[in-house]
CSV table of C-alpha atoms in Angstrom, one decimal:
chain,number,residue,atom,x,y,z
A,4,MET,CA,95.6,-41.7,-56.5
A,5,LEU,CA,95.2,-43.2,-60.0
A,6,LYS,CA,94.8,-46.6,-58.4
A,7,GLN,CA,92.1,-45.4,-56.1
A,8,LYS,CA,90.2,-43.9,-59.0
A,9,ILE,CA,90.4,-47.2,-60.9
A,10,ILE,CA,89.0,-49.1,-57.8
A,11,ILE,CA,86.2,-46.5,-57.4
A,12,GLN,CA,85.2,-46.9,-61.0
A,13,ALA,CA,85.3,-50.7,-60.8
A,14,LEU,CA,83.0,-50.5,-57.7
A,15,LYS,CA,80.6,-48.3,-59.5
A,16,ARG,CA,80.5,-50.6,-62.5
A,17,ASN,CA,79.8,-53.6,-60.2
A,18,ARG,CA,77.1,-51.7,-58.4
A,19,ASN,CA,75.4,-50.8,-61.7
A,20,THR,CA,75.7,-54.4,-62.9
A,21,MET,CA,74.1,-55.6,-59.7
A,22,SER,CA,71.3,-53.1,-60.0
A,23,GLU,CA,70.6,-54.2,-63.6
A,24,ASP,CA,70.7,-57.9,-62.6
A,25,ASN,CA,68.2,-57.2,-59.8
A,26,ILE,CA,65.9,-55.4,-62.2
A,27,THR,CA,66.0,-58.2,-64.7
A,28,THR,CA,65.3,-60.9,-62.1
A,29,VAL,CA,62.3,-59.2,-60.5
A,30,VAL,CA,59.3,-61.5,-61.3
A,31,ASN,CA,56.2,-59.8,-62.9
A,32,THR,CA,54.6,-63.0,-64.2
A,33,PHE,CA,54.5,-66.6,-63.0
A,34,VAL,CA,54.6,-69.7,-65.1
A,35,PHE,CA,52.7,-72.9,-64.1
A,36,VAL,CA,54.7,-76.1,-64.3
A,37,ASP,CA,53.0,-78.8,-66.5
A,38,LEU,CA,51.1,-81.4,-64.6
A,39,ILE,CA,52.0,-83.9,-67.3
A,40,SER,CA,54.8,-83.5,-69.8
A,41,ASN,CA,53.5,-86.0,-72.4
A,42,PRO,CA,51.3,-84.0,-74.9
A,43,LYS,CA,48.9,-87.0,-75.4
A,44,PHE,CA,48.2,-87.3,-71.7
A,45,GLN,CA,47.8,-83.5,-71.5
A,46,ILE,CA,44.9,-83.8,-74.0
A,47,ILE,CA,43.3,-86.6,-72.0
A,48,LEU,CA,43.7,-84.5,-68.8
A,49,PHE,CA,42.2,-81.5,-70.5
A,50,PHE,CA,39.0,-83.4,-71.5
A,51,LEU,CA,38.8,-85.1,-68.1
A,52,LEU,CA,39.0,-81.8,-66.2
A,53,LEU,CA,36.5,-80.2,-68.7
A,54,LEU,CA,34.1,-83.1,-68.0
A,55,ILE,CA,34.5,-82.8,-64.3
A,56,TYR,CA,34.0,-79.0,-64.4
A,57,THR,CA,30.9,-79.3,-66.6
A,58,ALA,CA,29.4,-81.9,-64.2
A,59,THR,CA,30.3,-79.7,-61.2
A,60,LEU,CA,28.4,-76.7,-62.8
A,61,LEU,CA,25.4,-78.8,-63.8
A,62,GLY,CA,25.2,-80.6,-60.4
A,63,ASN,CA,25.6,-77.6,-58.2
A,64,LEU,CA,23.4,-75.3,-60.3
A,65,GLY,CA,20.8,-78.0,-60.5
A,66,ILE,CA,20.8,-78.3,-56.6
A,67,ILE,CA,20.3,-74.5,-56.3
A,68,ALA,CA,17.5,-74.5,-58.9
A,69,LEU,CA,15.8,-77.6,-57.3
A,70,ILE,CA,15.9,-76.0,-53.8
A,71,ARG,CA,14.5,-72.7,-55.1
A,72,SER,CA,11.7,-74.3,-57.0
A,73,SER,CA,10.6,-76.9,-54.3
A,74,PRO,CA,8.6,-75.5,-51.4
A,75,GLN,CA,9.3,-78.6,-49.3
A,76,LEU,CA,13.0,-77.7,-49.4
A,77,HIS,CA,12.6,-74.2,-48.1
A,78,THR,CA,14.2,-75.0,-44.8
A,79,PRO,CA,17.4,-73.8,-43.1
A,80,MET,CA,19.2,-77.0,-44.0
A,81,TYR,CA,18.6,-76.5,-47.7
A,82,PHE,CA,19.2,-72.8,-47.5
A,83,PHE,CA,22.7,-73.6,-46.3
A,84,LEU,CA,23.1,-76.3,-48.9
A,85,SER,CA,22.2,-73.9,-51.8
A,86,ASN,CA,24.9,-71.5,-50.5
A,87,LEU,CA,27.3,-74.4,-50.3
A,88,SER,CA,26.6,-75.3,-53.9
A,89,PHE,CA,27.1,-71.6,-54.9
A,90,LEU,CA,30.5,-71.6,-53.2
A,91,ASP,CA,31.5,-74.8,-55.0
A,92,VAL,CA,30.5,-73.3,-58.4
A,93,CYS,CA,32.6,-70.2,-57.6
A,94,PHE,CA,35.6,-72.1,-56.2
A,95,SER,CA,35.7,-74.5,-59.2
A,96,SER,CA,35.3,-71.6,-61.6
A,97,VAL,CA,38.2,-69.7,-60.1
A,98,VAL,CA,40.6,-72.6,-60.6
A,99,THR,CA,39.5,-75.0,-63.3
A,100,PRO,CA,39.0,-72.7,-66.4
A,101,ARG,CA,42.5,-71.2,-65.8
A,102,THR,CA,43.9,-74.7,-65.5
A,103,LEU,CA,42.3,-75.8,-68.8
A,104,VAL,CA,43.9,-72.8,-70.5
A,105,ASN,CA,47.3,-73.5,-69.0
A,106,ILE,CA,47.2,-77.1,-70.2
A,107,LEU,CA,46.7,-76.2,-73.9
A,108,VAL,CA,47.7,-72.6,-74.5
A,109,GLU,CA,49.0,-70.0,-72.0
A,110,LYS,CA,50.8,-71.2,-68.9
A,111,SER,CA,51.7,-67.8,-67.4
A,112,ILE,CA,49.8,-65.5,-65.1
A,113,SER,CA,50.5,-61.9,-64.2
A,114,LEU,CA,51.4,-60.8,-60.6
A,115,THR,CA,48.0,-59.1,-60.3
A,116,GLY,CA,46.1,-62.0,-61.8
A,117,CYS,CA,47.9,-64.4,-59.4
A,118,ALA,CA,46.9,-62.2,-56.4
A,119,ILE,CA,43.3,-62.1,-57.5
A,120,GLN,CA,43.2,-65.8,-58.0
A,121,MET,CA,44.8,-66.5,-54.6
A,122,TYR,CA,42.4,-64.1,-52.8
A,123,PHE,CA,39.3,-65.9,-54.1
A,124,VAL,CA,40.7,-69.4,-53.6
A,125,ILE,CA,41.5,-68.7,-50.0
A,126,GLY,CA,38.4,-66.7,-49.4
A,127,LEU,CA,36.0,-69.2,-50.9
A,128,ALA,CA,37.6,-72.1,-49.1
A,129,SER,CA,37.6,-70.3,-45.8
A,130,THR,CA,34.0,-69.3,-46.3
A,131,GLU,CA,33.1,-72.9,-46.9
A,132,CYS,CA,34.8,-73.9,-43.7
A,133,PHE,CA,32.6,-71.5,-41.7
A,134,LEU,CA,29.5,-72.5,-43.7
A,135,LEU,CA,30.0,-76.2,-42.9
A,136,GLY,CA,30.3,-75.2,-39.3
A,137,ALA,CA,27.0,-73.4,-39.4
A,138,MET,CA,25.4,-76.4,-41.1
A,139,ALA,CA,26.7,-78.6,-38.2
A,140,TYR,CA,25.1,-76.2,-35.7
A,141,ASP,CA,21.8,-76.4,-37.7
A,142,ARG,CA,21.8,-80.2,-37.4
A,143,TYR,CA,22.6,-79.9,-33.7
A,144,VAL,CA,19.6,-77.7,-33.1
A,145,ALA,CA,17.3,-79.8,-35.3
A,146,ILE,CA,18.1,-83.1,-33.4
A,147,CYS,CA,18.9,-81.9,-29.9
A,148,LYS,CA,16.4,-79.0,-29.6
A,149,PRO,CA,13.6,-79.9,-32.1
A,150,LEU,CA,10.9,-77.9,-30.3
A,151,LEU,CA,13.0,-74.7,-30.4
A,152,TYR,CA,14.3,-75.3,-33.9
A,153,PRO,CA,11.9,-72.8,-35.7
A,154,SER,CA,12.7,-70.0,-33.3
A,155,ILE,CA,16.5,-70.6,-33.1
A,156,MET,CA,17.1,-71.2,-36.8
A,157,SER,CA,14.9,-68.3,-38.0
A,158,PRO,CA,15.4,-66.9,-41.5
A,159,ARG,CA,17.2,-63.9,-40.0
A,160,ILE,CA,19.6,-66.1,-38.0
A,161,CYS,CA,20.3,-68.2,-41.1
A,162,ILE,CA,21.0,-65.2,-43.3
A,163,LEU,CA,23.3,-63.8,-40.6
A,164,LEU,CA,25.2,-67.1,-40.3
A,165,VAL,CA,25.8,-67.1,-44.1
A,166,ILE,CA,26.8,-63.4,-44.2
A,167,GLY,CA,29.1,-64.0,-41.3
A,168,SER,CA,30.7,-66.9,-43.1
A,169,TYR,CA,31.5,-64.8,-46.1
A,170,ILE,CA,32.8,-61.9,-44.1
A,171,LEU,CA,35.2,-64.0,-42.0
A,172,GLY,CA,36.3,-66.1,-45.0
A,173,LEU,CA,37.1,-63.0,-47.2
A,174,LEU,CA,38.7,-61.1,-44.3
A,175,HIS,CA,41.0,-64.1,-43.7
A,176,SER,CA,41.9,-64.2,-47.4
A,177,LEU,CA,42.5,-60.5,-47.5
A,178,VAL,CA,45.1,-60.7,-44.7
A,179,GLN,CA,46.9,-63.7,-46.3
A,180,THR,CA,46.9,-62.1,-49.8
A,181,VAL,CA,48.1,-58.6,-48.7
A,182,PHE,CA,51.0,-60.0,-46.7
A,183,THR,CA,52.0,-62.5,-49.4
A,184,PHE,CA,52.1,-59.9,-52.2
A,185,ARG,CA,54.1,-57.5,-50.1
A,186,LEU,CA,57.0,-59.9,-50.5
A,187,SER,CA,59.5,-59.6,-53.3
A,188,PHE,CA,59.6,-62.3,-56.0
A,189,CYS,CA,62.9,-62.8,-57.9
A,190,GLY,CA,64.8,-65.5,-59.6
A,191,SER,CA,62.6,-68.5,-60.5
A,192,ASN,CA,59.0,-67.8,-61.4
A,193,LYS,CA,57.8,-71.4,-61.9
A,194,ILE,CA,54.8,-72.4,-59.8
A,195,SER,CA,54.6,-76.2,-59.2
A,196,HIS,CA,50.9,-76.1,-58.6
A,197,LEU,CA,47.5,-75.9,-60.3
A,198,TYR,CA,46.9,-72.4,-59.2
A,199,CYS,CA,48.5,-69.5,-57.2
A,200,ASP,CA,48.8,-71.4,-53.9
A,201,ILE,CA,50.2,-69.4,-51.0
A,202,SER,CA,52.8,-72.2,-50.0
A,203,ALA,CA,54.1,-72.4,-53.6
A,204,LEU,CA,54.5,-68.6,-53.8
A,205,LEU,CA,56.4,-68.4,-50.5
A,206,LEU,CA,59.0,-70.7,-52.0
A,207,LEU,CA,59.6,-68.3,-54.8
A,208,SER,CA,60.0,-65.2,-52.6
A,209,CYS,CA,63.5,-63.7,-52.0
A,210,SER,CA,62.2,-61.9,-48.9
A,211,ASP,CA,61.9,-63.1,-45.3
A,212,THR,CA,58.8,-65.2,-45.2
A,213,TYR,CA,58.8,-65.8,-41.4
A,214,LEU,CA,55.8,-63.6,-40.8
A,215,ASN,CA,53.8,-65.2,-43.6
A,216,GLU,CA,54.5,-68.7,-42.3
A,217,LEU,CA,53.4,-67.5,-38.8
A,218,LEU,CA,50.2,-66.1,-40.3
A,219,ILE,CA,49.5,-69.4,-42.0
A,220,PHE,CA,50.2,-71.4,-38.9
A,221,CYS,CA,48.2,-69.1,-36.5
A,222,VAL,CA,45.4,-67.6,-38.6
A,223,ALA,CA,44.8,-70.3,-41.2
A,224,GLY,CA,45.4,-72.9,-38.6
A,225,SER,CA,42.8,-71.2,-36.3
A,226,VAL,CA,40.2,-71.1,-39.0
A,227,GLU,CA,40.6,-74.8,-39.7
A,228,THR,CA,40.8,-75.7,-36.0
A,229,ILE,CA,37.8,-73.6,-34.9
A,230,THR,CA,35.5,-74.7,-37.8
A,231,ALA,CA,36.5,-78.4,-37.5
A,232,LEU,CA,36.1,-78.3,-33.7
A,233,SER,CA,32.6,-76.7,-34.0
A,234,VAL,CA,31.6,-79.6,-36.3
A,235,PHE,CA,33.1,-82.1,-33.9
A,236,ILE,CA,31.4,-80.7,-30.8
A,237,SER,CA,28.0,-80.4,-32.7
A,238,TYR,CA,28.2,-84.1,-33.7
A,239,ALA,CA,29.3,-85.2,-30.2
A,240,TYR,CA,26.1,-83.7,-28.8
A,241,ILE,CA,24.1,-85.2,-31.7
A,242,LEU,CA,25.4,-88.7,-31.2
A,243,ALA,CA,24.8,-88.4,-27.4
A,244,ASN,CA,21.2,-87.4,-28.2
A,245,ILE,CA,20.7,-90.2,-30.8
A,246,VAL,CA,21.9,-92.8,-28.3
A,247,LYS,CA,19.1,-91.8,-25.9
A,248,ILE,CA,16.4,-92.5,-28.6
A,249,SER,CA,14.7,-95.8,-27.6
A,250,SER,CA,13.7,-97.2,-31.0
A,251,ALA,CA,16.2,-98.3,-33.6
A,252,ALA,CA,14.1,-96.7,-36.4
A,253,GLY,CA,14.1,-93.4,-34.6
A,254,ARG,CA,17.9,-93.5,-34.2
A,255,LEU,CA,18.3,-94.4,-37.8
A,256,LYS,CA,16.0,-91.6,-39.0
A,257,ALA,CA,17.8,-89.0,-36.8
A,258,PHE,CA,21.3,-90.1,-37.9
A,259,SER,CA,20.3,-90.2,-41.6
A,260,THR,CA,19.6,-86.5,-41.6
A,261,CYS,CA,23.3,-85.9,-40.8
A,262,THR,CA,25.1,-88.4,-42.9
A,263,SER,CA,25.3,-86.3,-46.1
A,264,HIS,CA,26.7,-83.3,-44.2
A,265,LEU,CA,29.1,-85.4,-42.2
A,266,THR,CA,30.4,-87.0,-45.4
A,267,ALA,CA,30.9,-83.6,-47.1
A,268,VAL,CA,32.7,-82.2,-44.0
A,269,THR,CA,35.0,-85.3,-43.8
A,270,ILE,CA,36.0,-84.9,-47.5
A,271,PHE,CA,36.5,-81.2,-47.4
A,272,HIS,CA,38.4,-80.9,-44.1
A,273,GLY,CA,40.3,-84.1,-44.9
A,274,SER,CA,41.5,-82.6,-48.2
A,275,ILE,CA,42.6,-79.4,-46.6
A,276,LEU,CA,44.5,-81.2,-43.8
A,277,ILE,CA,46.3,-83.5,-46.2
A,278,LEU,CA,47.2,-80.8,-48.8
A,279,HIS,CA,48.2,-77.9,-46.6
A,280,PHE,CA,48.9,-79.1,-43.1
A,281,ARG,CA,51.1,-82.2,-43.6
A,282,PRO,CA,54.8,-82.2,-43.0
A,283,LYS,CA,56.9,-80.6,-45.7
A,284,SER,CA,59.6,-82.4,-47.7
A,285,SER,CA,63.3,-81.9,-47.0
A,286,ASN,CA,63.6,-79.0,-49.5
A,287,GLY,CA,60.8,-77.0,-47.8
A,288,SER,CA,58.1,-77.8,-50.3
A,289,SER,CA,55.0,-79.8,-49.8
A,290,ILE,CA,54.0,-79.9,-53.5
A,291,GLN,CA,56.9,-81.1,-55.4
A,292,ASP,CA,55.9,-84.6,-56.6
A,293,VAL,CA,53.1,-86.1,-58.6
A,294,SER,CA,51.2,-87.2,-55.6
A,295,ASP,CA,50.9,-83.6,-54.4
A,296,LYS,CA,49.6,-82.5,-57.7
A,297,ILE,CA,47.0,-85.3,-57.7
A,298,LEU,CA,45.9,-84.1,-54.3
A,299,ALA,CA,45.6,-80.5,-55.7
A,300,VAL,CA,43.5,-81.8,-58.6
A,301,PHE,CA,41.2,-83.7,-56.2
A,302,TYR,CA,40.8,-80.7,-53.8
A,303,THR,CA,40.1,-78.1,-56.5
A,304,THR,CA,38.1,-80.0,-59.1
A,305,VAL,CA,36.8,-83.2,-57.7
A,306,THR,CA,35.6,-82.0,-54.2
A,307,PRO,CA,33.2,-79.4,-55.6
A,308,LEU,CA,31.6,-82.2,-57.7
A,309,LEU,CA,31.1,-84.5,-54.8
A,310,ASN,CA,28.7,-82.3,-52.7
A,311,PRO,CA,25.8,-82.4,-55.1
A,312,LEU,CA,26.3,-86.1,-55.6
A,313,ILE,CA,26.4,-86.7,-51.8
A,314,TYR,CA,23.3,-84.6,-51.1
A,315,SER,CA,21.3,-86.0,-54.0
A,316,LEU,CA,22.1,-89.7,-53.8
A,317,ARG,CA,22.0,-89.9,-50.0
A,318,ASN,CA,19.1,-87.6,-49.2
A,319,LYS,CA,15.5,-88.8,-49.4
A,320,GLU,CA,14.0,-85.2,-49.4
A,321,VAL,CA,16.1,-84.2,-52.4
A,322,LYS,CA,15.0,-87.3,-54.3
A,323,ASP,CA,11.4,-86.7,-53.4
A,324,ALA,CA,11.6,-83.0,-54.6
A,325,TRP,CA,13.3,-84.1,-57.8
A,326,SER,CA,10.5,-86.7,-58.5
A,327,ALA,CA,7.9,-84.1,-57.7
A,328,THR,CA,9.5,-81.6,-60.2
A,329,GLN,CA,9.6,-84.3,-62.9
A,330,ARG,CA,5.9,-85.1,-62.3
A,331,LYS,CA,5.1,-81.4,-62.7
A,332,LEU,CA,7.0,-81.2,-65.9
A,333,CYS,CA,5.3,-84.2,-67.3
A,334,VAL,CA,1.8,-82.8,-66.4
A,335,LYS,CA,2.6,-79.5,-68.1
A,336,ASN,CA,3.8,-81.3,-71.2
């Protein structure tokens, strides 16, 4: 009997110890792993990202202001472009300021803060996927059905396409975020990424992540496939229509209206596919080495900067509107 009591007491002590260990290992905050360990290079990286972020804000906000102030740019194409620039400003602002703080000062983020950041990162990126698809449809109508363009791409339809892009993007993000943060996080709390990326968080979970991986494969994969396919089909019809144009000058003019959008789509979808849908390494992580972090920097900070450069440097209408604005300012002064 005494021996049984001793065994029971030992089991109780072990159970209490295990409970205390579980409590102490539950993760309430996450810590971002340094991109660069050398302090000197960290300072260089800080100012480089700050410069890129400043240029991103100035470029995209400048595009929005130019479109709003130039009557010749009050068309569906530039309505979509102004919304694209707004998305890039928001996307960059969700990631880059926090990254700058992490480089120099605080490297941790709360569980709630991580959930909010992940929601907006996925939501804004998904919204941009749908918006780029809508822009491809706009180019298809403009080139393949020019006589019907004013009626098909009416202001009401354009607004509905933009609102629909936001609704679908944010709903997709809500699903991914809710299912991710229903998981338990214990043990290591170090995120090897610039921000709270869903793949990095799943690696830290001590719960079964099969359903989450299925959601990423099915839902996120469907978003990427559908939006990329809509762009591909639109441009297949566009190219088929351009080939039918008899004059070389006419073909060049028709194709030139699409080059900026096609370049932006290639960079954006290419970055997503390389970063999120490539094969994982042997330890189950796709973001463990330096090359992965460089890709994350490019996707989150450089890509939002490229859109205003692409549309301003390769677009004659934007250049003309900018010149007209400068002339007006000179006249006023």
